[in-house]
Amino acid sequence: MNQTKTSMAAAILALLGTSGLAAKPATPTAPIHYDADHKTFRIDAGKITYAFGVNDDGILQTLYWGSRLAPDDAVGNATPPKSRSAFDAIGANTPQEYAGWGGPITVMPDLKAHFADGNRDLILRYQNYKIDDGGLQVTLGDKAAKVTVILRYVADPATGIIGRSARIENHATQVMTLDRVAAASWNLPAATDYSLRYLTGTWAAEWHVRTRPLTPGATDLESRRGSTGDENNPWFAIERGGHWNESQGHVWFGALGWSGSWNIHIDQDVLNQVRITGGFNPFDFSYRLQPGEGLDTPVFYAGYTDDGIGEASRLMHRFEITRILPEGPKPKLRPVLYNSWEATEFKVNEPEQERLAEKAASLGVERFVIDDGWFGARNSDKAGLGDWVVNREKFPNGLKPLIDKVHGLKMSFGLWVEPEMVNPDSDLYRQHPDWVLNFQDRQRSLGRNQMVLNLARQDVRDYVFNALDKLLTENDIQFLKWDYNRNWSEPGWPQVAPEEQQKVYVTYVQNLYDIMRRLRERHPGVEIESCSGGGGRVDLGIMGLTDEVWPSDNTDPSDRLSIQDGFSYAYTPAVMMAWVTGSPNWVNKRNSSLDFRFLSSMQGGLGIGANILEWTPAEDATARSYVEAYKGIRATVQQGLLYRLLSPQERAPYSATESVAADGSQAVLFAFLRQGQEAQAYPTIHLQGLDASSRYRYRAIHGTVAPGTPAVASGAYWMSHGIDLGLHSDFDAAAVVFDRVNGGR
Ligand code: GLA
């Protein structure tokens, strides 16, 4: 890996000196200023200003977070609010940047701890700060308890997104037990017209977008599952005012970079102040710090825009591409991929995979991936997980002949792995039954016939690293699809003392990241996809170590429109893989045309997962032309600016998206009609994000446009007059490309 590149998470953790991620050079941050007269800190980045100060009690208090202010605008002084009543003591409601649970505090604390001597009171007061190229570090502490908390702020100059994290250090001579540890809290001013947008879902139905008004009371978005999960994704957006839409309105948004159990607690208090606290999930959490020990939190990222939720998503996308992905700021485009999982399931074998590879190459595919079933005694999901050796019945000569064949066909080669799991029916489990998460002498629940290896154990961590390192050393592999197909149960760790066992929630994930980081360092050409039975492990933590993600096992092209749309609120299409699979689709038996399937999948990283050996010459020709067309637009689709034009949420009949190349030279419009609406015409599409005075020529990849549509027109025309598409019947679709004509104007 190029050592000069670094993700923002790595920069923060490098400065904190953690072992979690690589100690790479720091990412440049936007300027951060300290005003000694007013004891205020101020960040100006992108289009935002963020400010906080030290109040008379030595408490850090949020002062402002919103649109960029003029350089000489005052951001105010931090002052403790007056006591309202005996029930609201002075300081109880102060919007603290990072609050310890102690004193009269009633806002949600970021840190709650108890000490060996019985004390549970922790008051974090300002001690000092440091600003350098890597960002701002503010040290808080409770002098009596001998605890320090180092808050870290890094701001992205382009998007204004701020990454915050904390390091907790125990300098006392007694053990300190952490009961609750957040990365950061974000405070919004008192208002009565906030609404929350969040993502929810389940297997094969991920990425549903939901909104609800905020009223006094709390909402927890969280996972108690041991991993990110798809019940909620660690992303939020809070919009203000009743008039918001894609391109208008104040939006505060954020995402947590953590792939274990997490919690984002959104609280509106009786004074209508809103506080968003995110970090390790406090449920079943306990982390003991011996004297001299410390703990680093994940990074909680957040941004603001007054250009609506569409712009909030585009800021996130840009931030992920440039600051999170391991190959950022210019990650490679996703190659067109073939994977036979839906076609062959576990029945993989050398001759058939070779035939599939030949066919895939003839369609223009660039990466060939063998999914589950190539290893151990893996003929179904009942056996073999944990035994990462090639199944010689299926591949008598090992993987080399197939890999050579794939390379000879000018494709890269990839392999499916699920390294954190074990089937009871495996050599690994027979040898090491004590390696799984479990409580002593209690049941071990299965999920998909498998258990979770306790990656927090050093021997398990080493086994997983060595197995994958060997696989990548002995075989010329360019890609791993890294799967994770169940959630935790009985998360015990009987080999350590009872009071140390809950560290598993932190150490497991740290070790997962460590394995991925070391594999990337030792095998710099290998890319990784994060998959968890679909989109169950997508977050800014794992994205710092992987190149793409699998958003859902649901490959129905109509369901996928909603899934992909929901995904796009938080995450960039640059990492979102989408396959063309068989019709009828296995999820819902829905039939759809090959055109509809291709166009739906072309909204992300295009893959093919159908049994292409059964395709007719006509289907081959269709596929070939879409793959070729896709290669001409994929830079725009994957890494351009995404505009959601017609929302497919709530089973809406229409769906349209537009992607605009970063340099404005191309725009790609996808439009879908799920169900014809009486005799109604498809809504006129008004493009967005074009240069109004440049001229663009349209060409349809598929579908028709209304007669009389000019071949070339200004950006203003396409955006204001719009374009009418000839979509009428169920599962009609169109893709239209707008290329800026020579010279632009
Ligand atoms: C999970 C993945 C699928 C496939 C299977 C293999 O369900 O999400 O894409 O890899 O495992 O068992």
PDB file of C-alpha atoms in Angstrom, residues 248-385:
ATOM      1  CA  GLN A 248     -33.034  22.605   0.145  1.00  0.00           C
ATOM      2  CA  GLY A 249     -32.839  22.766   3.878  1.00  0.00           C
ATOM      3  CA  HIS A 250     -30.439  22.638   6.792  1.00  0.00           C
ATOM      4  CA  VAL A 251     -29.006  19.169   7.316  1.00  0.00           C
ATOM      5  CA  TRP A 252     -26.645  17.936  10.023  1.00  0.00           C
ATOM      6  CA  PHE A 253     -25.448  14.433   9.221  1.00  0.00           C
ATOM      7  CA  GLY A 254     -22.892  11.989  10.498  1.00  0.00           C
ATOM      8  CA  ALA A 255     -21.606   8.431  10.569  1.00  0.00           C
ATOM      9  CA  LEU A 256     -19.675   6.321  12.997  1.00  0.00           C
ATOM     10  CA  GLY A 257     -16.569   4.424  11.894  1.00  0.00           C
ATOM     11  CA  TRP A 258     -17.005   1.219  13.881  1.00  0.00           C
ATOM     12  CA  SER A 259     -17.789  -2.338  12.826  1.00  0.00           C
ATOM     13  CA  GLY A 260     -18.763  -3.719  16.235  1.00  0.00           C
ATOM     14  CA  SER A 261     -21.778  -3.097  18.452  1.00  0.00           C
ATOM     15  CA  TRP A 262     -22.427   0.644  18.270  1.00  0.00           C
ATOM     16  CA  ASN A 263     -24.899   3.206  19.462  1.00  0.00           C
ATOM     17  CA  ILE A 264     -25.958   6.636  18.271  1.00  0.00           C
ATOM     18  CA  HIS A 265     -28.177   8.220  20.916  1.00  0.00           C
ATOM     19  CA  ILE A 266     -30.220  11.188  19.719  1.00  0.00           C
ATOM     20  CA  ASP A 267     -31.770  13.109  22.538  1.00  0.00           C
ATOM     21  CA  GLN A 268     -33.930  16.191  22.476  1.00  0.00           C
ATOM     22  CA  ASP A 269     -34.202  17.588  25.975  1.00  0.00           C
ATOM     23  CA  VAL A 270     -37.010  19.570  27.554  1.00  0.00           C
ATOM     24  CA  LEU A 271     -35.264  22.762  26.481  1.00  0.00           C
ATOM     25  CA  ASN A 272     -35.455  21.437  22.874  1.00  0.00           C
ATOM     26  CA  GLN A 273     -31.677  21.140  22.605  1.00  0.00           C
ATOM     27  CA  VAL A 274     -30.557  18.147  20.539  1.00  0.00           C
ATOM     28  CA  ARG A 275     -27.528  16.041  21.416  1.00  0.00           C
ATOM     29  CA  ILE A 276     -26.197  13.193  19.277  1.00  0.00           C
ATOM     30  CA  THR A 277     -23.850  10.899  21.155  1.00  0.00           C
ATOM     31  CA  GLY A 278     -22.134   8.059  19.324  1.00  0.00           C
ATOM     32  CA  GLY A 279     -19.635   5.352  20.113  1.00  0.00           C
ATOM     33  CA  PHE A 280     -19.324   1.852  21.540  1.00  0.00           C
ATOM     34  CA  ASN A 281     -22.725   0.451  22.427  1.00  0.00           C
ATOM     35  CA  PRO A 282     -22.995   0.721  26.227  1.00  0.00           C
ATOM     36  CA  PHE A 283     -25.252  -2.355  26.249  1.00  0.00           C
ATOM     37  CA  ASP A 284     -23.406  -5.273  27.906  1.00  0.00           C
ATOM     38  CA  PHE A 285     -20.295  -3.092  27.763  1.00  0.00           C
ATOM     39  CA  SER A 286     -17.475  -2.953  30.255  1.00  0.00           C
ATOM     40  CA  TYR A 287     -13.843  -2.156  29.672  1.00  0.00           C
ATOM     41  CA  ARG A 288     -11.327  -2.138  32.504  1.00  0.00           C
ATOM     42  CA  LEU A 289      -8.347   0.166  32.419  1.00  0.00           C
ATOM     43  CA  GLN A 290      -5.487  -0.862  34.656  1.00  0.00           C
ATOM     44  CA  PRO A 291      -3.329   1.986  35.998  1.00  0.00           C
ATOM     45  CA  GLY A 292      -1.440   3.433  33.033  1.00  0.00           C
ATOM     46  CA  GLU A 293      -3.755   1.969  30.387  1.00  0.00           C
ATOM     47  CA  GLY A 294      -5.844   3.796  27.775  1.00  0.00           C
ATOM     48  CA  LEU A 295      -8.629   3.159  25.301  1.00  0.00           C
ATOM     49  CA  ASP A 296      -9.161   4.798  21.925  1.00  0.00           C
ATOM     50  CA  THR A 297     -12.679   5.246  20.626  1.00  0.00           C
ATOM     51  CA  PRO A 298     -13.770   4.904  17.026  1.00  0.00           C
ATOM     52  CA  VAL A 299     -14.135   8.089  14.974  1.00  0.00           C
ATOM     53  CA  PHE A 300     -17.515   9.819  14.755  1.00  0.00           C
ATOM     54  CA  TYR A 301     -17.687  11.918  11.578  1.00  0.00           C
ATOM     55  CA  ALA A 302     -20.236  14.654  10.967  1.00  0.00           C
ATOM     56  CA  GLY A 303     -21.006  17.465   8.554  1.00  0.00           C
ATOM     57  CA  TYR A 304     -23.499  20.167   7.773  1.00  0.00           C
ATOM     58  CA  THR A 305     -25.036  21.669   4.678  1.00  0.00           C
ATOM     59  CA  ASP A 306     -27.843  24.104   3.973  1.00  0.00           C
ATOM     60  CA  ASP A 307     -28.377  22.617   0.496  1.00  0.00           C
ATOM     61  CA  GLY A 308     -30.557  19.702   1.489  1.00  0.00           C
ATOM     62  CA  ILE A 309     -30.154  15.987   1.997  1.00  0.00           C
ATOM     63  CA  GLY A 310     -28.956  15.476  -1.598  1.00  0.00           C
ATOM     64  CA  GLU A 311     -25.932  17.669  -0.931  1.00  0.00           C
ATOM     65  CA  ALA A 312     -25.387  15.962   2.429  1.00  0.00           C
ATOM     66  CA  SER A 313     -25.070  12.659   0.552  1.00  0.00           C
ATOM     67  CA  ARG A 314     -22.737  14.131  -2.036  1.00  0.00           C
ATOM     68  CA  LEU A 315     -20.499  15.502   0.724  1.00  0.00           C
ATOM     69  CA  MET A 316     -20.409  12.065   2.345  1.00  0.00           C
ATOM     70  CA  HIS A 317     -19.598  10.418  -0.995  1.00  0.00           C
ATOM     71  CA  ARG A 318     -16.772  12.816  -1.721  1.00  0.00           C
ATOM     72  CA  PHE A 319     -15.429  12.468   1.803  1.00  0.00           C
ATOM     73  CA  GLU A 320     -15.476   8.674   1.603  1.00  0.00           C
ATOM     74  CA  ILE A 321     -13.729   8.624  -1.768  1.00  0.00           C
ATOM     75  CA  THR A 322     -11.042  11.114  -0.832  1.00  0.00           C
ATOM     76  CA  ARG A 323     -10.577  10.557   2.915  1.00  0.00           C
ATOM     77  CA  ILE A 324     -11.839   7.132   3.954  1.00  0.00           C
ATOM     78  CA  LEU A 325     -11.167   4.538   1.258  1.00  0.00           C
ATOM     79  CA  PRO A 326      -7.704   2.981   1.555  1.00  0.00           C
ATOM     80  CA  GLU A 327      -6.766   3.996  -1.974  1.00  0.00           C
ATOM     81  CA  GLY A 328      -8.225   7.497  -1.669  1.00  0.00           C
ATOM     82  CA  PRO A 329      -8.153  10.241  -2.797  1.00  0.00           C
ATOM     83  CA  LYS A 330      -8.221   8.483  -6.164  1.00  0.00           C
ATOM     84  CA  PRO A 331      -9.403   4.920  -5.619  1.00  0.00           C
ATOM     85  CA  LYS A 332      -9.409   2.602  -8.624  1.00  0.00           C
ATOM     86  CA  LEU A 333     -12.654   2.222 -10.504  1.00  0.00           C
ATOM     87  CA  ARG A 334     -14.508  -1.017  -9.811  1.00  0.00           C
ATOM     88  CA  PRO A 335     -13.838  -3.624 -12.492  1.00  0.00           C
ATOM     89  CA  VAL A 336     -16.781  -5.434 -14.109  1.00  0.00           C
ATOM     90  CA  LEU A 337     -17.057  -8.637 -12.117  1.00  0.00           C
ATOM     91  CA  TYR A 338     -18.452 -12.131 -12.579  1.00  0.00           C
ATOM     92  CA  ASN A 339     -19.483 -14.327  -9.636  1.00  0.00           C
ATOM     93  CA  SER A 340     -21.347 -17.623 -10.004  1.00  0.00           C
ATOM     94  CA  TRP A 341     -22.878 -17.804  -6.511  1.00  0.00           C
ATOM     95  CA  GLU A 342     -26.481 -17.483  -7.651  1.00  0.00           C
ATOM     96  CA  ALA A 343     -25.835 -19.767 -10.609  1.00  0.00           C
ATOM     97  CA  THR A 344     -23.915 -22.641  -9.009  1.00  0.00           C
ATOM     98  CA  GLU A 345     -24.079 -22.042  -5.241  1.00  0.00           C
ATOM     99  CA  PHE A 346     -21.744 -24.569  -3.546  1.00  0.00           C
ATOM    100  CA  LYS A 347     -21.385 -26.733  -6.664  1.00  0.00           C
ATOM    101  CA  VAL A 348     -18.182 -25.159  -7.901  1.00  0.00           C
ATOM    102  CA  ASN A 349     -15.666 -27.228  -9.844  1.00  0.00           C
ATOM    103  CA  GLU A 350     -12.736 -26.584 -12.097  1.00  0.00           C
ATOM    104  CA  PRO A 351     -14.178 -27.415 -15.558  1.00  0.00           C
ATOM    105  CA  GLU A 352     -17.384 -25.463 -15.068  1.00  0.00           C
ATOM    106  CA  GLN A 353     -15.648 -22.460 -13.527  1.00  0.00           C
ATOM    107  CA  GLU A 354     -13.295 -22.479 -16.521  1.00  0.00           C
ATOM    108  CA  ARG A 355     -16.224 -22.456 -18.927  1.00  0.00           C
ATOM    109  CA  LEU A 356     -17.824 -19.640 -16.951  1.00  0.00           C
ATOM    110  CA  ALA A 357     -14.548 -17.718 -17.034  1.00  0.00           C
ATOM    111  CA  GLU A 358     -14.294 -18.061 -20.815  1.00  0.00           C
ATOM    112  CA  LYS A 359     -17.842 -16.880 -21.271  1.00  0.00           C
ATOM    113  CA  ALA A 360     -17.416 -14.035 -18.797  1.00  0.00           C
ATOM    114  CA  ALA A 361     -14.282 -12.811 -20.581  1.00  0.00           C
ATOM    115  CA  SER A 362     -16.124 -12.880 -23.906  1.00  0.00           C
ATOM    116  CA  LEU A 363     -18.727 -10.504 -22.416  1.00  0.00           C
ATOM    117  CA  GLY A 364     -16.095  -7.988 -21.359  1.00  0.00           C
ATOM    118  CA  VAL A 365     -15.873  -9.013 -17.687  1.00  0.00           C
ATOM    119  CA  GLU A 366     -12.656  -7.894 -15.957  1.00  0.00           C
ATOM    120  CA  ARG A 367     -12.682  -9.836 -12.667  1.00  0.00           C
ATOM    121  CA  PHE A 368     -13.695 -13.452 -12.066  1.00  0.00           C
ATOM    122  CA  VAL A 369     -14.628 -14.478  -8.526  1.00  0.00           C
ATOM    123  CA  ILE A 370     -15.209 -17.935  -7.057  1.00  0.00           C
ATOM    124  CA  ASP A 371     -17.721 -17.653  -4.260  1.00  0.00           C
ATOM    125  CA  ASP A 372     -18.449 -20.088  -1.434  1.00  0.00           C
ATOM    126  CA  GLY A 373     -17.733 -23.818  -1.814  1.00  0.00           C
ATOM    127  CA  TRP A 374     -14.089 -23.997  -2.982  1.00  0.00           C
ATOM    128  CA  PHE A 375     -12.523 -25.050   0.358  1.00  0.00           C
ATOM    129  CA  GLY A 376     -12.656 -27.734   3.037  1.00  0.00           C
ATOM    130  CA  ALA A 377     -15.627 -30.109   3.057  1.00  0.00           C
ATOM    131  CA  ARG A 378     -17.865 -27.288   1.909  1.00  0.00           C
ATOM    132  CA  ASN A 379     -20.764 -28.785  -0.054  1.00  0.00           C
ATOM    133  CA  SER A 380     -23.446 -26.895   1.801  1.00  0.00           C
ATOM    134  CA  ASP A 381     -23.528 -24.324   4.586  1.00  0.00           C
ATOM    135  CA  LYS A 382     -23.350 -27.128   7.140  1.00  0.00           C
ATOM    136  CA  ALA A 383     -19.612 -27.860   6.988  1.00  0.00           C
ATOM    137  CA  GLY A 384     -16.155 -26.603   6.211  1.00  0.00           C
ATOM    138  CA  LEU A 385     -16.017 -23.021   7.488  1.00  0.00           C
TER     139      LEU A 385
END
